[in-house]
mmCIF file of C-alpha atoms in Angstrom:
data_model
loop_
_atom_site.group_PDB
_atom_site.id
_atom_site.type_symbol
_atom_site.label_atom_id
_atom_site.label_comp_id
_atom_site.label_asym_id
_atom_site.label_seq_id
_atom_site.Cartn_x
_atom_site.Cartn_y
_atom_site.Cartn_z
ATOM 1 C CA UNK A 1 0.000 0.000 0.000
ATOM 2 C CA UNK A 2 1.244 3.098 -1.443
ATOM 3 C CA UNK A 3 0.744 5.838 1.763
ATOM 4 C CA UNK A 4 2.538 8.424 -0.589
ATOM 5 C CA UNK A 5 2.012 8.969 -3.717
ATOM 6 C CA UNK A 6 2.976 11.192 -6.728
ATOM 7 C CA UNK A 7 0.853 10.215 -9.653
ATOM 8 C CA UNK A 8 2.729 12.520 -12.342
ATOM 9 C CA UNK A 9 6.083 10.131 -13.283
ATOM 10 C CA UNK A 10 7.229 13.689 -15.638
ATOM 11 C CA UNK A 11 6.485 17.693 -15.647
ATOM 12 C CA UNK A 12 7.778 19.618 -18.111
ATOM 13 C CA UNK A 13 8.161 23.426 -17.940
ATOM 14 C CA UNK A 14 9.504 26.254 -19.624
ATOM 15 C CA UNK A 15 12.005 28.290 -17.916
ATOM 16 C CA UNK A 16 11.056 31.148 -15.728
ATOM 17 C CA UNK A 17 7.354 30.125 -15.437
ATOM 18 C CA UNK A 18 6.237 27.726 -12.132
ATOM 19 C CA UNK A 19 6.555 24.365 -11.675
ATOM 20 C CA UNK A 20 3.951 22.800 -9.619
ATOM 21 C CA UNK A 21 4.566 19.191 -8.454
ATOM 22 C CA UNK A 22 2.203 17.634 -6.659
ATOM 23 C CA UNK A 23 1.889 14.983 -3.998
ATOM 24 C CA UNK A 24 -1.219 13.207 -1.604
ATOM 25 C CA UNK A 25 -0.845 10.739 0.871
ATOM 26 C CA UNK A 26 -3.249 8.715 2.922
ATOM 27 C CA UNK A 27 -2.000 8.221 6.552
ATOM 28 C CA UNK A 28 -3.564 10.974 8.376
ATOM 29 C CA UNK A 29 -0.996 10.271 10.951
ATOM 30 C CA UNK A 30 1.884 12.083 9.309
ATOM 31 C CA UNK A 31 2.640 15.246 11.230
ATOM 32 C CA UNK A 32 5.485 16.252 8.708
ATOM 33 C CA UNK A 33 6.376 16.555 4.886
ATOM 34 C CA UNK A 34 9.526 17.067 3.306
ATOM 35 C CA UNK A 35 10.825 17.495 -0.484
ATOM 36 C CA UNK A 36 13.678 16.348 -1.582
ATOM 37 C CA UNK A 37 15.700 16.558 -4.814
ATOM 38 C CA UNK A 38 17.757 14.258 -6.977
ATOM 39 C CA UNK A 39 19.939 14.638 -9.515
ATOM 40 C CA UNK A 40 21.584 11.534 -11.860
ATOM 41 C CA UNK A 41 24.294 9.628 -9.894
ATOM 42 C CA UNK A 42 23.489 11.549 -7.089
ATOM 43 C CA UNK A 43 21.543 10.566 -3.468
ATOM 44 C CA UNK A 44 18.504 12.703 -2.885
ATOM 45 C CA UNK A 45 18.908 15.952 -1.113
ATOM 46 C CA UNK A 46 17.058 17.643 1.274
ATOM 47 C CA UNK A 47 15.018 20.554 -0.097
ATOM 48 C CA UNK A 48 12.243 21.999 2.081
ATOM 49 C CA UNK A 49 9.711 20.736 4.835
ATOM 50 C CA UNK A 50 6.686 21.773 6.717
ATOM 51 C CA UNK A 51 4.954 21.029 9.398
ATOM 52 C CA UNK A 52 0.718 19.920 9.659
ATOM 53 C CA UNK A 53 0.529 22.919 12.258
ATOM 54 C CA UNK A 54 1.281 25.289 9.288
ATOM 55 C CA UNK A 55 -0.418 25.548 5.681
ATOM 56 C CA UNK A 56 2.522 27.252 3.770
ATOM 57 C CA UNK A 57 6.143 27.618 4.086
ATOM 58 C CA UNK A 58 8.465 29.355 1.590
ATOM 59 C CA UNK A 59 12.201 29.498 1.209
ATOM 60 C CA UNK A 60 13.455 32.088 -1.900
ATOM 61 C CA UNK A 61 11.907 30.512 -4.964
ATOM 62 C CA UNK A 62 10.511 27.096 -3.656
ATOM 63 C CA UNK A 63 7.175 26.739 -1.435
ATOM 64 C CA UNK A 64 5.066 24.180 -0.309
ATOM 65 C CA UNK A 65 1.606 23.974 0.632
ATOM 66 C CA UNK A 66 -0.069 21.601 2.749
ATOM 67 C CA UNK A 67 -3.911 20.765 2.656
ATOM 68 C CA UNK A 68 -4.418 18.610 5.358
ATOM 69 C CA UNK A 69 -8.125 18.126 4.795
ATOM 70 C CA UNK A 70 -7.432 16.859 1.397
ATOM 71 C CA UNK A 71 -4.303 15.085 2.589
ATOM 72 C CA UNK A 72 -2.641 17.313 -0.183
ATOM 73 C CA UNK A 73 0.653 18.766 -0.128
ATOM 74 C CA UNK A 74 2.442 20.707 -3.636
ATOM 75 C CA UNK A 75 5.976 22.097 -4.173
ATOM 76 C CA UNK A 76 5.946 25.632 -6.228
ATOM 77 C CA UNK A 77 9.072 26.424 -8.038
ATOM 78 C CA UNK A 78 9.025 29.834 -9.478
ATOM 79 C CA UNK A 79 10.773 30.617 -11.045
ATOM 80 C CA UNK A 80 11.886 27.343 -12.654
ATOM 81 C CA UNK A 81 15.225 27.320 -13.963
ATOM 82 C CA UNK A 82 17.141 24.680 -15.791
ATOM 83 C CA UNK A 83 19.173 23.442 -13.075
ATOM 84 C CA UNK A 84 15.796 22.748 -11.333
ATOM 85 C CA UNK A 85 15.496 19.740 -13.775
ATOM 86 C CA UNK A 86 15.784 16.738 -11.525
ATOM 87 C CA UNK A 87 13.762 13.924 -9.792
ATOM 88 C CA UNK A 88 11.624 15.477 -6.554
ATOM 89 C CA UNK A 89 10.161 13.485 -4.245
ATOM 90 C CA UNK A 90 7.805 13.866 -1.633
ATOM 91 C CA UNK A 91 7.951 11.945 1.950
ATOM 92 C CA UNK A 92 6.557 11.694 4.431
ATOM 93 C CA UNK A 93 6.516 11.321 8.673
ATOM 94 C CA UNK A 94 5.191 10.500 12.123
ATOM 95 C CA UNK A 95 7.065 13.758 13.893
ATOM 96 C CA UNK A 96 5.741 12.852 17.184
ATOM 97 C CA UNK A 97 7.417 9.184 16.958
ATOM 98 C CA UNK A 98 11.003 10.775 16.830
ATOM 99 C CA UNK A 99 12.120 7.743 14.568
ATOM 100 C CA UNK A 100 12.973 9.856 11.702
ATOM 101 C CA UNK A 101 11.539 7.035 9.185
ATOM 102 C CA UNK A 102 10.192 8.459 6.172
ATOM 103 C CA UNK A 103 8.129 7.371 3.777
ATOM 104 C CA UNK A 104 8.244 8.509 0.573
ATOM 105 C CA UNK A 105 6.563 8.829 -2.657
ATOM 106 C CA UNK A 106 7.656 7.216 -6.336
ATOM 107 C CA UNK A 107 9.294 10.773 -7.405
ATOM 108 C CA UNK A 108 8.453 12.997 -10.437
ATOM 109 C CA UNK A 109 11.073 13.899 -12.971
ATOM 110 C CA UNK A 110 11.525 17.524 -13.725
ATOM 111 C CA UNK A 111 12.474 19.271 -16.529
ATOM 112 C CA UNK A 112 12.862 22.507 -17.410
ATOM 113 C CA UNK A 113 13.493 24.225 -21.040
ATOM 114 C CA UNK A 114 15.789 26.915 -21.680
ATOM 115 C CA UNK B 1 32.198 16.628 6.530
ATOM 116 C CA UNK B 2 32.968 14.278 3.306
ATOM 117 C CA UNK B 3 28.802 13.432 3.737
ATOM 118 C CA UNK B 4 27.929 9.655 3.552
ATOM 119 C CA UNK B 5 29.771 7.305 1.756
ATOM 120 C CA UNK B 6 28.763 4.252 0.076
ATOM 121 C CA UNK B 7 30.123 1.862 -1.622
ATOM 122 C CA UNK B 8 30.568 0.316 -4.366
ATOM 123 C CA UNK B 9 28.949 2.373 -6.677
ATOM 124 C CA UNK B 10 27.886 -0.439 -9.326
ATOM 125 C CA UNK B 11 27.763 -3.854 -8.722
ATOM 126 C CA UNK B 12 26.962 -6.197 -11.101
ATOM 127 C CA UNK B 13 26.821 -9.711 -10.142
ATOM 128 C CA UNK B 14 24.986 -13.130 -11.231
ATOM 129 C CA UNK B 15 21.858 -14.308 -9.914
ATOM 130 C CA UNK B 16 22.777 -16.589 -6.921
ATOM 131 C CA UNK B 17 25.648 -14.983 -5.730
ATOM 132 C CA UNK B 18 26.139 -12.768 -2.493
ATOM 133 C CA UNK B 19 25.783 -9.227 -2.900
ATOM 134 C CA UNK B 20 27.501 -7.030 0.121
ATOM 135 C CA UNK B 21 26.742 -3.116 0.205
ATOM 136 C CA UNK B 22 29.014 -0.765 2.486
ATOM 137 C CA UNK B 23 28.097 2.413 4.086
ATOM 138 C CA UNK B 24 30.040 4.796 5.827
ATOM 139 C CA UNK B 25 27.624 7.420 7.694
ATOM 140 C CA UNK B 26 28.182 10.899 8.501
ATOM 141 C CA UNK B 27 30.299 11.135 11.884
ATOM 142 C CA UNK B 28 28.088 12.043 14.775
ATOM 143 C CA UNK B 29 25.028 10.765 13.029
ATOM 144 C CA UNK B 30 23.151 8.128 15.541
ATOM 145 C CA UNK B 31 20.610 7.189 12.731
ATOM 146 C CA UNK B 32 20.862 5.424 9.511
ATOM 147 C CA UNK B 33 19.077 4.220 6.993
ATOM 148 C CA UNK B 34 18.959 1.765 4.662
ATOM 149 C CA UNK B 35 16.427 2.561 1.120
ATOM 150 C CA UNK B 36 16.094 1.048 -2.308
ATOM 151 C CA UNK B 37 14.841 3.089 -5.613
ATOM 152 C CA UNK B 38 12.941 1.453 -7.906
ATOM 153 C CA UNK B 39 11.033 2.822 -10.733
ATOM 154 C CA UNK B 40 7.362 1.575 -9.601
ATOM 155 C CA UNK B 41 7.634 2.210 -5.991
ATOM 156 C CA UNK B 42 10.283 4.995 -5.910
ATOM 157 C CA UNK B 43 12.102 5.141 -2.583
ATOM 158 C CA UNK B 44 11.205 2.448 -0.578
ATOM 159 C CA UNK B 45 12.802 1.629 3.622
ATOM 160 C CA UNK B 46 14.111 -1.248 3.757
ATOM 161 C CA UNK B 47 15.831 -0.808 7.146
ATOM 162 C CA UNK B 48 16.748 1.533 9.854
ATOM 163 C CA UNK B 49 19.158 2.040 12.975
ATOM 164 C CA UNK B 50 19.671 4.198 16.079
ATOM 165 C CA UNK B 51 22.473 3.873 17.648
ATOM 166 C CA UNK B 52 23.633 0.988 15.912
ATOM 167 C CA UNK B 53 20.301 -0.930 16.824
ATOM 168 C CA UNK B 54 18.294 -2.007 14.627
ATOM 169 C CA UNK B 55 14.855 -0.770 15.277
ATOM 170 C CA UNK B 56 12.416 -1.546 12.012
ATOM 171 C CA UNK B 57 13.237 -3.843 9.288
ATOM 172 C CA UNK B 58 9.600 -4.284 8.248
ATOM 173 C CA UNK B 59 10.767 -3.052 4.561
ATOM 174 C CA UNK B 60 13.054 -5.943 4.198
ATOM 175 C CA UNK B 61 11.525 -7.813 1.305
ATOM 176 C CA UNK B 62 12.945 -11.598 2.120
ATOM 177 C CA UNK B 63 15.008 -13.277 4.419
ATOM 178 C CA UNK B 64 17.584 -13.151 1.904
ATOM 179 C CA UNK B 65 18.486 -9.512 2.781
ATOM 180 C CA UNK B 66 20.529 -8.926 5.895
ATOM 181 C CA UNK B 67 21.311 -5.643 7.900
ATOM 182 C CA UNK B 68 24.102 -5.095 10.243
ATOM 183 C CA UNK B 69 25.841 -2.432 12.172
ATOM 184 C CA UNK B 70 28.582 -3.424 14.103
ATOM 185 C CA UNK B 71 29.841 0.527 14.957
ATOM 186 C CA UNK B 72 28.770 3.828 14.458
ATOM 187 C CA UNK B 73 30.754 4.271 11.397
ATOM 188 C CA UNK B 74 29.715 1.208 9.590
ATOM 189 C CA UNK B 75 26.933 -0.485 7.838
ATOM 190 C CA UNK B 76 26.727 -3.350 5.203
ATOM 191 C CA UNK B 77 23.456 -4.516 3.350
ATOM 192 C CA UNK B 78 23.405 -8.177 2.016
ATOM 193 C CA UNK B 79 22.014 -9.773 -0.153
ATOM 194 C CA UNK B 80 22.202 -13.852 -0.134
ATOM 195 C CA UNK B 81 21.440 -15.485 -2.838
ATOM 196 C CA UNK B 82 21.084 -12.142 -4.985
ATOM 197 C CA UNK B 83 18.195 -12.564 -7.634
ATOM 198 C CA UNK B 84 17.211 -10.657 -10.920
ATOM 199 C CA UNK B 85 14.519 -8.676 -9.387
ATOM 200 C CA UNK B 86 17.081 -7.263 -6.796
ATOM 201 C CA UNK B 87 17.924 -4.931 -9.376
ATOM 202 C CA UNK B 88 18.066 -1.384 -8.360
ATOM 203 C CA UNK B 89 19.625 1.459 -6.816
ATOM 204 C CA UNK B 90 20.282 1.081 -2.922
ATOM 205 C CA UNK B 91 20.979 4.125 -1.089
ATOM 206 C CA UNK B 92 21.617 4.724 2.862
ATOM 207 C CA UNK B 93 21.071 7.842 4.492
ATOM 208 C CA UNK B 94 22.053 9.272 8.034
ATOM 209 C CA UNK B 95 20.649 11.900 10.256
ATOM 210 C CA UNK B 96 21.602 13.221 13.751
ATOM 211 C CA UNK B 97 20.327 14.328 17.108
ATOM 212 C CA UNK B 98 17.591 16.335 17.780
ATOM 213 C CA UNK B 99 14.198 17.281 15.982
ATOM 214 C CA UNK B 100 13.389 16.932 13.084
ATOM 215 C CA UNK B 101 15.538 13.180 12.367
ATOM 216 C CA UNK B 102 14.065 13.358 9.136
ATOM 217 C CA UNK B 103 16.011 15.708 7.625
ATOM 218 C CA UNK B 104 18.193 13.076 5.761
ATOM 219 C CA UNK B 105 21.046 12.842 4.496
ATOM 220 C CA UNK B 106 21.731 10.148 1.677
ATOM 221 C CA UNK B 107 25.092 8.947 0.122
ATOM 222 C CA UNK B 108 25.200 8.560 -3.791
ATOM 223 C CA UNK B 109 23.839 5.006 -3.829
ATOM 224 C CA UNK B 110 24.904 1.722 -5.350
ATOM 225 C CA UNK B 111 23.368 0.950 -8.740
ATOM 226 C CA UNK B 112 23.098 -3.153 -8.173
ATOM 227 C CA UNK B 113 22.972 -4.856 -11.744
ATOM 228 C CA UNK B 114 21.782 -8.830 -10.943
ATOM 229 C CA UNK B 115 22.290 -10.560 -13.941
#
């Protein structure tokens, strides 16, 4: 049972407009949601997070929002640039359990067009 | 820091034979992780330690994949007999003290080629 998922394998933008990627996950025990970013050859990287007690966080051109009713988070690039092309994915975790397991989602590949 | 280390970076073996992965986590780290990458299921956990216990291996697919760490410093996945479908890209991550743990950090993973 997939408790993360990301049901868009590819997004492709132009540069300088937003990226939207998207994510939804069904264990409404996850108190906190974190992007991360790949690149080829590489291990992911950690991006941005937020926590359920907030709706919005923002850190220079990336954001995410979180819906918790709809169990709904997104990741808003803008905006993109070409070195933004890479694999994202969302995770996932119980905060409150302090185990630090994540669970993530199957990742959406980026790319962005000069 | 020189980050987490893993190695090798490819292996590619023949179905049957054993299959050893190394990691080296970040010093200071008291958590570390063990994940595969797959194309259908993305980033799956496979296993997990603090402090050099292991404390969930529900992710472990069969008994033919082992864990251990024997130090803070050292990790080795294992795979015994290896099969086809092991194919993928294993990666292990570490994190440190203090809130939040899940702010990961992964080594550049080990693209496993089972022939």
């Amino acid at each position: 049972d997939q408790q993360v998922k990301q049901n868009s394998p590819s997004l492709s933008v132009q540069e300088g407009r937003i990226s939207i990627l998207n994510c939804d996950y069904t264990n409404s025990m996850f108190d906190y949601f974190l992007w991360y970013k790949k690149y080829p050859a590489e291990g992911p990287t950690f991006l941005i997070s937020i926590s359920s007690i907030k709706d919005k966080n923002e850190d220079g051109r990336f954001t995410v929002f979180l819906n918790k009713s709809a169990k709904h988070l997104s990741l808003h690039i803008v905006p993109s640039q070409p070195g933004d092309s890479a694999v994202y994915f969302c995770a996932a975790s119980h905060l409150s359990s302090n185990t630090g397991k994540l669970i993530f989602g199957q990742g959406t590949t980026l790319q962005v067009k000069p | 820091d020189a980050g987490v280390i893993q190695s090798p970076r490819h292996e590619v073996t023949e179905m049957g034979q054993e299959v050893t992965l190394r990691c080296k986590p970040i010093s200071g780290h008291n958590s570390l992780f063990w994940y595969r990458q797959t194309m259908m299921r993305g980033l799956e956990l496979l296993i997990y330690f603090n402090n050099n216990v292991p404390i969930d291996d529900s992710g472990m697919p069969e008994d033919r994949f082992s864990a251990k760490m024997p130090n803070a410093s050292f990790s080795t996945l294992k795979i015994q007999p290896s099969e086809p479908r092991d194919s993928a890209v294993y990666f292990c991550a570490s994190s440190g003290e203090g809130l939040p743990n899940e702010k990961l950090f992964f080594g550049s993973g080990t693209q496993l080629s089972v022939l």
